[in-house]
Protein backbone atom coordinates (compact mmCIF):
# COMPACT_ATOMS: atom_id res chain seq x y z
CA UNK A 1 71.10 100.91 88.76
CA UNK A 2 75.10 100.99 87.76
CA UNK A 3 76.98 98.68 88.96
CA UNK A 4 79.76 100.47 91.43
CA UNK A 5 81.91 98.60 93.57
CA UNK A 6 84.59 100.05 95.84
CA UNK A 7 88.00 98.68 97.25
CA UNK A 8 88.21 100.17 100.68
CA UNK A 9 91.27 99.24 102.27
CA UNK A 10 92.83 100.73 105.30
CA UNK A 11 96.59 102.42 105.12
CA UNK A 12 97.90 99.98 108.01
CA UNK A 13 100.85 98.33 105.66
CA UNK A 14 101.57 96.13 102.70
CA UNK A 15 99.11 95.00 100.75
CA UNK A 16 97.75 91.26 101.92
CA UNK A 17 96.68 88.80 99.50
CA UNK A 18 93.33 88.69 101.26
CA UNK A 19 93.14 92.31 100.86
CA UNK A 20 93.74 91.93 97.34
CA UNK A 21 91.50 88.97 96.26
CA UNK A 22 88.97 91.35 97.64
CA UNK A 23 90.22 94.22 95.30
CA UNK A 24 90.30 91.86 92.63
CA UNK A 25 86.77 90.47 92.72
CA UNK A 26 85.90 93.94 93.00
CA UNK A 27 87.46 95.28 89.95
CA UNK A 28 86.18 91.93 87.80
CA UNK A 29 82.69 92.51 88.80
CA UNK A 30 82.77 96.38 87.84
CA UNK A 31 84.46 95.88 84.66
CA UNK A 32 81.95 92.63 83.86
CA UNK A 33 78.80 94.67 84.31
CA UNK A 34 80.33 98.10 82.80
CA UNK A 35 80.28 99.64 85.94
CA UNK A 36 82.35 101.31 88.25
CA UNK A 37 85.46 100.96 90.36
CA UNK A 38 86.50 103.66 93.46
CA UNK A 39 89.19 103.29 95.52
CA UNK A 40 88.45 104.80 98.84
CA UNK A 41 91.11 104.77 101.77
CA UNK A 42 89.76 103.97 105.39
CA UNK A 43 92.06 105.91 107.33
CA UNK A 44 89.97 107.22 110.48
CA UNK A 45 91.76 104.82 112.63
CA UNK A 46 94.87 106.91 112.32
CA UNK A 47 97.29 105.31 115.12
CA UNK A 48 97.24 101.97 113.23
CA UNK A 49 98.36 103.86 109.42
CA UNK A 50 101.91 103.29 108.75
CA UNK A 51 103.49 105.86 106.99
CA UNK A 52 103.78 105.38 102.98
CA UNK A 53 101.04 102.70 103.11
CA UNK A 54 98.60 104.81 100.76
CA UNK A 55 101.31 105.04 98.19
CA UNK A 56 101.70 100.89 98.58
CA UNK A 57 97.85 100.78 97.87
CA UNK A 58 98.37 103.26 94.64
CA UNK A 59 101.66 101.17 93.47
CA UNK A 60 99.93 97.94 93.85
CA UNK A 61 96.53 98.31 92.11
CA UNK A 62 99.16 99.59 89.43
CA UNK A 63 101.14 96.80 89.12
CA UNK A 64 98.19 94.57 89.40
CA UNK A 65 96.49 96.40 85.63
CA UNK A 66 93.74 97.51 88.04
CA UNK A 67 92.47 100.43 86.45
CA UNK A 68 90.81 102.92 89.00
CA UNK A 69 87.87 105.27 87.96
CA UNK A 70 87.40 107.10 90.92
CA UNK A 71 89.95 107.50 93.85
CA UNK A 72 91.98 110.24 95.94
CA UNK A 73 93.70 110.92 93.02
CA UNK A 74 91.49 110.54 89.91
CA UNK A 75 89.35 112.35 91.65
CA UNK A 76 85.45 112.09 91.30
CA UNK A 77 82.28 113.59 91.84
CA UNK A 78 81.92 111.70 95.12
CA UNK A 79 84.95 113.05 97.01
CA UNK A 80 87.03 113.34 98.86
CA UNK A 81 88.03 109.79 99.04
CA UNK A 82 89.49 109.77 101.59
CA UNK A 83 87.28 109.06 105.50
CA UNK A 84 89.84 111.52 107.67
CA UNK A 85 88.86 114.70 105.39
CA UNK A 86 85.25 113.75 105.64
CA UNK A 87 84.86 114.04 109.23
CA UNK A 88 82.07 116.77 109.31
CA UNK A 89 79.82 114.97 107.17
CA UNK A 90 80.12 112.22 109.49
CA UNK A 91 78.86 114.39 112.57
CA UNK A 92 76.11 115.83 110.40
CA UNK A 93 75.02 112.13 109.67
CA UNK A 94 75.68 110.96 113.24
CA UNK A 95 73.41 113.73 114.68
CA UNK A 96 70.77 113.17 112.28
CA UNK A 97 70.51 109.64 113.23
CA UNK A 98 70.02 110.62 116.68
CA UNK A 99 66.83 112.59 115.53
CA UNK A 100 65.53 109.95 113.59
CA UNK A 101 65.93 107.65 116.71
CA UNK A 102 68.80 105.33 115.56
CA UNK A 103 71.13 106.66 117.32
CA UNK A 104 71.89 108.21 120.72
CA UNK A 105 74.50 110.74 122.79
CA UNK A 106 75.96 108.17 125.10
CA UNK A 107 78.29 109.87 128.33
CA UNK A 108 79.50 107.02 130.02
CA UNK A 109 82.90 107.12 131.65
CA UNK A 110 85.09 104.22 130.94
CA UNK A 111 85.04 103.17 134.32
CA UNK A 112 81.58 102.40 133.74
CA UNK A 113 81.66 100.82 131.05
CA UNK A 114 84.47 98.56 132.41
CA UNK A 115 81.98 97.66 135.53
CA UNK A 116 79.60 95.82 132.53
CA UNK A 117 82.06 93.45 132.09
CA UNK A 118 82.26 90.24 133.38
CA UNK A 119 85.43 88.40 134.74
CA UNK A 120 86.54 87.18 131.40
CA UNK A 121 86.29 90.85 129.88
CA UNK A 122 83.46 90.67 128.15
CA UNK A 123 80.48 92.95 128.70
CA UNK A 124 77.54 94.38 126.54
CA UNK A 125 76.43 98.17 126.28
CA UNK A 126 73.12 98.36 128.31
CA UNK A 127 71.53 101.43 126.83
CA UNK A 128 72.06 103.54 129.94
CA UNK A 129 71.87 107.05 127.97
CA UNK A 130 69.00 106.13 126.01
CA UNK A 131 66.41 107.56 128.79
CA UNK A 132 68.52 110.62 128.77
CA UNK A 133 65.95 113.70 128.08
CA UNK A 134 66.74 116.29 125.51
CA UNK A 135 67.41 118.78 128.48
CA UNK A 136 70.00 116.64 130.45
CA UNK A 137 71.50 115.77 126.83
CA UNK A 138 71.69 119.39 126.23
CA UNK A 139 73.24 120.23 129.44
CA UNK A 140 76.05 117.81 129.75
CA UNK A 141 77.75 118.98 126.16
CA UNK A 142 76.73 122.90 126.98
CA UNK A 143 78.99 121.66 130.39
CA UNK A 144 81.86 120.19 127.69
CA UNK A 145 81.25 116.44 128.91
CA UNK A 146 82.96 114.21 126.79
CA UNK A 147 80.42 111.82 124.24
CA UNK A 148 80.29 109.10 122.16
CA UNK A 149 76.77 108.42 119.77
CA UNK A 150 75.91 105.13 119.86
CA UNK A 151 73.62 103.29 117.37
CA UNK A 152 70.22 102.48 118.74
CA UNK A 153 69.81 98.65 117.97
CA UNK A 154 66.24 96.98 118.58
CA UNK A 155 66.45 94.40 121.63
CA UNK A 156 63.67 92.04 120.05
CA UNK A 157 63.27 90.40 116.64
CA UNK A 158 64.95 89.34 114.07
CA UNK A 159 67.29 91.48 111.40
CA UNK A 160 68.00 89.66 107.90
CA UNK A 161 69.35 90.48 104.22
CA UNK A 162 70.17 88.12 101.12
CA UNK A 163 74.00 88.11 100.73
CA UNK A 164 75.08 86.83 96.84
CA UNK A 165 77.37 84.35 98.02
CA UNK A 166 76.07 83.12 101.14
CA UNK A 167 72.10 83.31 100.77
CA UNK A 168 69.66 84.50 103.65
CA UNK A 169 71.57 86.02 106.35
CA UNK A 170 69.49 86.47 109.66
CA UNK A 171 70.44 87.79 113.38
CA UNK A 172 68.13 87.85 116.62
CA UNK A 173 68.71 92.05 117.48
CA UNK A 174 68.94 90.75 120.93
CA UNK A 175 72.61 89.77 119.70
CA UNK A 176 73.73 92.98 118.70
CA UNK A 177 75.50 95.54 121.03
CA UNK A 178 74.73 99.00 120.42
CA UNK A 179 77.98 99.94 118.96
CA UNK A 180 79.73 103.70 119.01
CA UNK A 181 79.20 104.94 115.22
CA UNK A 182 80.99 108.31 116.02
CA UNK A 183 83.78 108.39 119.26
CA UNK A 184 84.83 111.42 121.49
CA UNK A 185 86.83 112.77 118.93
CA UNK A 186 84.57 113.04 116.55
CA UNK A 187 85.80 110.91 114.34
CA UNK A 188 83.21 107.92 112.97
CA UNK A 189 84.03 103.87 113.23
CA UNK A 190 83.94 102.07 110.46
CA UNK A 191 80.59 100.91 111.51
CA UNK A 192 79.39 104.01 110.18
CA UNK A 193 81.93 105.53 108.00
CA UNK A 194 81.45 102.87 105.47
CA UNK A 195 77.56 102.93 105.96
CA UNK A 196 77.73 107.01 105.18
CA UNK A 197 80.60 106.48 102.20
CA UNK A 198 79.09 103.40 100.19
CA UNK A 199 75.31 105.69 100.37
CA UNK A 200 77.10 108.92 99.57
CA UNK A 201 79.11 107.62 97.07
CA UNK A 202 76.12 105.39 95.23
CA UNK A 203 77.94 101.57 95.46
CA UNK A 204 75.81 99.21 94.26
CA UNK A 205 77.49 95.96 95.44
CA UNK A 206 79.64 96.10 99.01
CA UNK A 207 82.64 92.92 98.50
CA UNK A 208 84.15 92.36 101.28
CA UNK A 209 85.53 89.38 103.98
CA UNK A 210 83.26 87.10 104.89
CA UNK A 211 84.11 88.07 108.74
CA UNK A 212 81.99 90.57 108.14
CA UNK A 213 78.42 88.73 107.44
CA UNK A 214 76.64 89.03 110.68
CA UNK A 215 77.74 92.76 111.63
CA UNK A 216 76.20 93.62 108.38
CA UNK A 217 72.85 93.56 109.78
CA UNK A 218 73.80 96.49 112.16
CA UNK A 219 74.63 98.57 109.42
CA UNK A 220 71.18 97.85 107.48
CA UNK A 221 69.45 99.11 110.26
CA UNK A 222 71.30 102.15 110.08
CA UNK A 223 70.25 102.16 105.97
CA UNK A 224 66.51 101.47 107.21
CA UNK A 225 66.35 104.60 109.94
CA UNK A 226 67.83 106.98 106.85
CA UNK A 227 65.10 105.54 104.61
CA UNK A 228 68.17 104.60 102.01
CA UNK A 229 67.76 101.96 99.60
CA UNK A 230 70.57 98.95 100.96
CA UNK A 231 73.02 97.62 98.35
CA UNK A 232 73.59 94.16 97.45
CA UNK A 233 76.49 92.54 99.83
CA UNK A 234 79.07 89.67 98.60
CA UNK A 235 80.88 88.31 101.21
CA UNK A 236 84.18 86.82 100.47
CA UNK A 237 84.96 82.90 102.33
CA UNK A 238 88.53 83.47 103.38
CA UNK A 239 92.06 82.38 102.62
CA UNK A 240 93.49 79.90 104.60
CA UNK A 241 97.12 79.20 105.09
CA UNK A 242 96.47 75.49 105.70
CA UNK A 243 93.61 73.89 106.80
CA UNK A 244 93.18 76.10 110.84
CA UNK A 245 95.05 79.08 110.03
CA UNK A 246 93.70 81.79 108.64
CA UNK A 247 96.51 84.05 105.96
CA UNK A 248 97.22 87.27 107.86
CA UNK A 249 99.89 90.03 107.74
CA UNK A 250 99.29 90.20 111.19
CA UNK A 251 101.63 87.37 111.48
CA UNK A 252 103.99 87.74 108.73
CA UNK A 253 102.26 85.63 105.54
CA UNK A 254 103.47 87.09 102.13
CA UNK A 255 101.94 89.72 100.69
CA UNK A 256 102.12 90.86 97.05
CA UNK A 257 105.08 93.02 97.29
CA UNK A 258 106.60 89.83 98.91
CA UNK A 259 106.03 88.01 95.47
CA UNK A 260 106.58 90.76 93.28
CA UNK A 261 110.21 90.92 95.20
CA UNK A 262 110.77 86.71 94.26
CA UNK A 263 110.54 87.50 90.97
CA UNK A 264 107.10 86.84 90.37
CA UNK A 265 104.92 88.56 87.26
CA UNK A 266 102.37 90.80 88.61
CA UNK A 267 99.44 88.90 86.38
CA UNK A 268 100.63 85.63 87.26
CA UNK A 269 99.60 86.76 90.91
CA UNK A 270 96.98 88.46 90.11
CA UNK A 271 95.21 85.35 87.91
CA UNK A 272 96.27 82.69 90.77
CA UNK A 273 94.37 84.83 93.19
CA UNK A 274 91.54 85.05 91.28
CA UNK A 275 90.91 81.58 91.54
CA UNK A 276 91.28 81.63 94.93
CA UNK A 277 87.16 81.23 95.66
CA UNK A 278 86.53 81.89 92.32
CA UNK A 279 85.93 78.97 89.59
CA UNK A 280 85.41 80.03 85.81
CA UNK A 281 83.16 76.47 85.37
CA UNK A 282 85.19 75.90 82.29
CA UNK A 283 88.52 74.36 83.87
CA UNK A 284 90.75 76.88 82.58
CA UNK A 285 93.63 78.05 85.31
CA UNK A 286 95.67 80.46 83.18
CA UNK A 287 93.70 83.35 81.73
CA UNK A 288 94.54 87.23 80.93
CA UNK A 289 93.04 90.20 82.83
CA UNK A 290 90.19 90.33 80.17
CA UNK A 291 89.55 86.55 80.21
CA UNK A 292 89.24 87.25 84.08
CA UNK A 293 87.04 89.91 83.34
CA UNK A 294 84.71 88.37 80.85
CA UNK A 295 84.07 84.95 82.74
CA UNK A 296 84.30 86.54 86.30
CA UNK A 297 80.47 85.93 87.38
CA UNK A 298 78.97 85.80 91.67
CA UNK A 299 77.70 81.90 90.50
CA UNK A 300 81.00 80.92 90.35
CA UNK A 301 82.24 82.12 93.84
CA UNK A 302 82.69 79.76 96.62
CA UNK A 303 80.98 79.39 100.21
CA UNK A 304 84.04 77.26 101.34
CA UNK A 305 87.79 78.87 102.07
CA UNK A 306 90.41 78.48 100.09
CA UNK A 307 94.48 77.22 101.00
CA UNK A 308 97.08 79.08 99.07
CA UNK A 309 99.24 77.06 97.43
CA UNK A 310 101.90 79.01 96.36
CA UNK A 311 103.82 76.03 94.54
CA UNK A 312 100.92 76.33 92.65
CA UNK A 313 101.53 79.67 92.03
CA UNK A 314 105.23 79.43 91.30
CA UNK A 315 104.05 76.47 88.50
CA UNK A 316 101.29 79.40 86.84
CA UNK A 317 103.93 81.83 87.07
CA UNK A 318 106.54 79.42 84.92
CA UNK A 319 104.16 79.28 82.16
CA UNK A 320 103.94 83.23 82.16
CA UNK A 321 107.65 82.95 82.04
CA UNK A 322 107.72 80.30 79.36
CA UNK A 323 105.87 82.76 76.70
CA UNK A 324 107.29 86.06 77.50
CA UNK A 325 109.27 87.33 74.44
CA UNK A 326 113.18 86.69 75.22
CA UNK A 327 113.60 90.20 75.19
CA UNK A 328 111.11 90.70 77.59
CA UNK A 329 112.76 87.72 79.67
CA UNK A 330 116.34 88.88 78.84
CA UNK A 331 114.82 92.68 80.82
CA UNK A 332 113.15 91.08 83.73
CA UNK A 333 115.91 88.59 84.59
CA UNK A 334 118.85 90.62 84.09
CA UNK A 335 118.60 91.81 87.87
CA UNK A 336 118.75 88.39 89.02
CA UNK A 337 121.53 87.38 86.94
CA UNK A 338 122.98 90.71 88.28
CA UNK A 339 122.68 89.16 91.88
CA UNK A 340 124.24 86.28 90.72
CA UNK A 341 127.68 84.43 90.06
CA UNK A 342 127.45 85.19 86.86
CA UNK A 343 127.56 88.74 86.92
CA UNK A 344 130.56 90.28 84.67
CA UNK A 345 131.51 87.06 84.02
CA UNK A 346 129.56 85.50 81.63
CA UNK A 347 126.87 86.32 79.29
CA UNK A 348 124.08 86.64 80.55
CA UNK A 349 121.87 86.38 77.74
CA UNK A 350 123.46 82.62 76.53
CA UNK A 351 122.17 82.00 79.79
CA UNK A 352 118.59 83.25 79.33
CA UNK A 353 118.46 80.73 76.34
CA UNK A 354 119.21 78.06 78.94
CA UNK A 355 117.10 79.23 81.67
CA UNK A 356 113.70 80.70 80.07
CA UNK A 357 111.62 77.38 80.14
CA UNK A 358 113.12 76.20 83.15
CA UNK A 359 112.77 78.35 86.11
CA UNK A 360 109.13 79.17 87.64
CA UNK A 361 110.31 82.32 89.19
CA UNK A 362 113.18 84.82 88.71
CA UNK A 363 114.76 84.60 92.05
CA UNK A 364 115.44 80.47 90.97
CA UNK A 365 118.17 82.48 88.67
CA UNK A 366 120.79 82.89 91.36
CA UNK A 367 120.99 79.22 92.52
CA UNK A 368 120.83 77.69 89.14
CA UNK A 369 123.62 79.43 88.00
CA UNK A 370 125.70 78.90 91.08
CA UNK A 371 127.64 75.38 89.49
CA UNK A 372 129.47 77.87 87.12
CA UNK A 373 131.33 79.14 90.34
CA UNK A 374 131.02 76.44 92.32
CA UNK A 375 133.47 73.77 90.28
CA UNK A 376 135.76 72.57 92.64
CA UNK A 377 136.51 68.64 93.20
CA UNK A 378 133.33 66.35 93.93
CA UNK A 379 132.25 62.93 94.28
CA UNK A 380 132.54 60.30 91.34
CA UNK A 381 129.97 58.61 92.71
CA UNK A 382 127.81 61.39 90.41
CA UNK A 383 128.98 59.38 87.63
CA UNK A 384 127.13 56.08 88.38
CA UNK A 385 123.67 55.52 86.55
CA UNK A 386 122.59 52.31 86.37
CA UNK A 387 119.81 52.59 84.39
CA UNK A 388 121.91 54.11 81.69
CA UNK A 389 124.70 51.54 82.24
CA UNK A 390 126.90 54.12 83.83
CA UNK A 391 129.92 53.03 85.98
CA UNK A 392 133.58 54.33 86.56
CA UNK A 393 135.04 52.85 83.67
CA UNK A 394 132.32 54.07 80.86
CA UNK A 395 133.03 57.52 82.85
CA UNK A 396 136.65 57.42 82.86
CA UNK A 397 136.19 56.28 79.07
CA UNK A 398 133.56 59.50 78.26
CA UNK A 399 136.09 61.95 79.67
CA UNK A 400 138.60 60.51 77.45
CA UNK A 401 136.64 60.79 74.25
CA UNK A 402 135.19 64.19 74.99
CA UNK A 403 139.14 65.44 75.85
CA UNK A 404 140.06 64.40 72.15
CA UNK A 405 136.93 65.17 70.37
CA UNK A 406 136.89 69.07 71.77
CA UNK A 407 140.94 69.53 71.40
CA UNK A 408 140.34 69.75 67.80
CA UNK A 409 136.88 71.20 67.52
CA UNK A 410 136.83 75.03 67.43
CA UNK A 411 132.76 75.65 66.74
CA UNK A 412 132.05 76.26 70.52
CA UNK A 413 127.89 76.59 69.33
CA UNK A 414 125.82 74.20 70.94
CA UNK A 415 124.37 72.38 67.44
CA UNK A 416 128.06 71.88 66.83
CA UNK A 417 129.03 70.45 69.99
CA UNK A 418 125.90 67.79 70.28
CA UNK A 419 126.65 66.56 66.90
CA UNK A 420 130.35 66.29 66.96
CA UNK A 421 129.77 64.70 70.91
CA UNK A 422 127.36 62.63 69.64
CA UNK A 423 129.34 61.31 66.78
CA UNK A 424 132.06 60.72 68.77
CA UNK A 425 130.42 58.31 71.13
CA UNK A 426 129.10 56.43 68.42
CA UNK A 427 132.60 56.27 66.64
CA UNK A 428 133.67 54.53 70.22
CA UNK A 429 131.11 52.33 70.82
CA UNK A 430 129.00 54.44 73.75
CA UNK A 431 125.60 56.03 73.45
CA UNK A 432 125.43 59.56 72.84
CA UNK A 433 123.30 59.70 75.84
CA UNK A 434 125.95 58.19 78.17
CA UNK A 435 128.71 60.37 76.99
CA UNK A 436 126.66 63.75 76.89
CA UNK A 437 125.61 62.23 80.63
CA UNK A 438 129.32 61.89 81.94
CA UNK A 439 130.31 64.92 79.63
CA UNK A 440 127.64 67.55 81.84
CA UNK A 441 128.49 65.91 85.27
CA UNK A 442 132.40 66.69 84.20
CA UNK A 443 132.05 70.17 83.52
CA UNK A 444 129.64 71.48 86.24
CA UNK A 445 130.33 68.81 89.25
CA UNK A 446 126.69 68.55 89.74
CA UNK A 447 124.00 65.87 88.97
CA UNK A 448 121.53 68.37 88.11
CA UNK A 449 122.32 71.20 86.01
CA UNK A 450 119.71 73.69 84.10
CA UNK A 451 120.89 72.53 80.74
CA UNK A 452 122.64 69.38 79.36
CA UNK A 453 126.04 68.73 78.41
CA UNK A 454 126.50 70.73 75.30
CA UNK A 455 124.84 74.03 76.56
CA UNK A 456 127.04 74.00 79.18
CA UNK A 457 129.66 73.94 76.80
CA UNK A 458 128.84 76.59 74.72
CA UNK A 459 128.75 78.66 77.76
CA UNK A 460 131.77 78.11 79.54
CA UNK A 461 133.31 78.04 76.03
CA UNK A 462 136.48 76.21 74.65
CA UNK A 463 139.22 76.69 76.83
CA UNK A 464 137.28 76.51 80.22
CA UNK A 465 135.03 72.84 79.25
CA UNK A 466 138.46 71.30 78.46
CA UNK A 467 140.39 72.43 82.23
CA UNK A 468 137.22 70.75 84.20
CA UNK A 469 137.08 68.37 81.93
CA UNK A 470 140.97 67.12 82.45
CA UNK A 471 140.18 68.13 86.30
CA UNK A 472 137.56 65.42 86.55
CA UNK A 473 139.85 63.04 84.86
CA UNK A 474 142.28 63.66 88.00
CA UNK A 475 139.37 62.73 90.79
CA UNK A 476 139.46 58.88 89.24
């Protein structure tokens, strides 16, 4: 059989990292095995979709490099893809279930239905239209009563499948409620929807949350009373914000637009979620798309949750950073220098040579740039470094020597300035390190800058390195 695996997500928001790890594994297991990937959009609980969501779906599995080979708007020979136009094969289906006897019309009035339940709200369906006779059926929607069709679930024995991830799954029937498959409107639960879609549309492997591993049984039986052959189920072990909460959009946890919007690469995400349950068994963390692809494999998927880390993230994401072409850099960052200090002021670009291999994500930009504003009198308390043998007086001293050594140096380029700087302090008995040290705290005010003292330089150029300079000589 060909592999086909589906992403079926529902149009209720932004995209959720849970949502797409599950896309992910999907896509890597389809590509691995030549098969298949459809993109199917769960919309028949329409008061929950937010407006635009579909087109966040779309964008996303863009961005991600998640190439889609059946879909809404690819198209397919399986359509439509999408549940709300399909409603009329889901009454066909729904009907014929009820003649096969795995399903039935159910009429119950909500205030019924209420009187199941116990004092703490919960209650469970007790097959009170089942001994409903054709005729009576017949009568009450000839009469327009309002009906639901409920699946007819066995109250003995035992119900069981062999998921790839988490082995032999079994469930006493006795558990299960006899759930609606199609409501008053006509439209179908996902109970059923997805049982009618993933048969219709010939998927091979169902990947999905692991919350779902004992209702699958439910829909098997609905598989069995059709006769259809039952695909192979992957459940996914979920991600955990820390070590009791579960990640959920439902209470604000980033999703990928989040990250995309920090100034993090798409495939940077993209590969740190992948390892997210998922271990390649040869140690390797950073790896393209196709590396994904060709080492993705079920053996190597875990039972146990996951926590995201997303300082782990942020350090992946700096080695993307690190190997991009510094055009490529120069493009991506210019927004965030645009948001920055910096903007119109400075070039940009001297800064991308300074910034490149040290920032993990794009946003970092605006804050690491902020000292070149932000000059204004400090503490000389910076100056002290005892390790480097850094006091007052060797500061007062640096300042000095750096004053004369610039005044008559014109060659603003940072080569220039660490060799003349460094000369310098050897030509007045300090160590280049201690007046390049004294030198960078005198020019920026700061005791950690991105980029040491001669950088700097070059950047704020001649005539601005020697007023802070002469500045900091005032503070002592």
């Amino acid at each position: 059989m060909r592999v086909r695996t589906r992403f079926a997500p529902s149009p209720t928001g932004f995209m959720h990292i849970g949502n797409l790890r599950t896309a992910l594994y999907a896509y890597l297991f389809a590509r691995h095995n030549n098969g298949d990937f459809i993109l199917r959009i769960e919309d028949t609980d329409q008061e929950r979709e937010v407006e635009g969501a579909v087109d966040v779906i779309y964008k996303t599995l863009e961005t991600a490099n998640m190439t889609i080979d059946e879909s809404p708007l690819v198209g397919g020979p399986y359509g439509p893809y999408i549940q709300s136009q399909r409603k009329q094969i889901y009454i066909d289906y729904a009907k014929k279930l009820v003649e096969l006897g795995g399903a039935y019309y159910c009429f119950c009035s909500k205030e019924r239905l209420e009187s199941l339940k116990d004092e703490k709200g919960i209650g469970k369906y007790d097959k009170h239209c089942l001994s409903l006779s054709k005729e009576e059926i017949e009568r009450k929607i000839a009469n327009g009563e309002p009906y639901v069709i409920r699946q007819n679930i066995p109250t003995k024995g035992l119900t069981s499948y062999d998921d790839l991830v988490f082995g032999k799954i079994e469930v006493d029937c006795s558990d299960l409620e006899d759930n609606i498959l199609l409501k008053s409107d006509g439209m179908p639960t996902y109970n059923f929807a997805n049982v009618i879609d993933d048969h219709l549309m010939k998927i091979s492997h169902v990947i999905r949350g692991s919350e779902y591993l004992s209702s699958t049984p439910k829909y098997n039986l609905i598989y069995q009373s059709f006769g259809w052959e039952i695909p192979q189920y992957m459940h996914l072990a979920p991600i955990m914000k820390d070590a009791t909460r579960k990640l959920s959009k439902r209470y604000g946890d980033a999703n990928f637009e989040d990250f995309i919007a920090k100034g993090y690469l798409p495939h940077a995400i993209i590969n740190y979620i992948a390892l997210l349950g998922w271990n390649p068994k040869n140690n390797e963390e950073k790896m393209t798309m196709d590396e994904l692809i060709s080492l993705f494999s079920i053996e190597g998927i875990s039972k146990s949750s996951s926590i995201f880390d997303e300082p782990k993230m942020r350090w992946l994401n700096g080695l993307y950073i690190n190997e991009l072409p510094f055009d490529e850099f120069l493009t991506l960052a210019k927004p965030y220098f645009d948001k920055s200090v910096i903007k119109d002021k400075y070039d940009y670009k001297k800064f991308g040579t300074l910034l490149q291999s040290r920032i993990d994500i794009f946003s970092d930009i605006p804050t690491m740039v902020e000292f070149i504003e932000d000059f204004k009198a400090y503490d000389i308390a910076l100056f002290n470094h005892q390790k480097m043998k850094i006091d007052r007086d060797v500061a007062l001293k640096s300042i000095d020597i750096a004053i004369n050594c610039l005044e008559n140096h014109n060659d603003f380029d940072n080569t220039a300035l660490y060799e003349a700087l460094s000369q310098a302090a050897i030509d007045n008995g300090l160590k280049k390190g201690q007046l390049l040290w004294c030198v960078r705290v005198a020019i920026t005010g700061y005791e950690q800058t991105p980029g040491g003292a001669t950088e700097l330089a070059a950047i704020l150029g001649k005539e601005e390195t020697l007023r802070r300079l002469k500045f900091s000589k005032t503070l002592f």
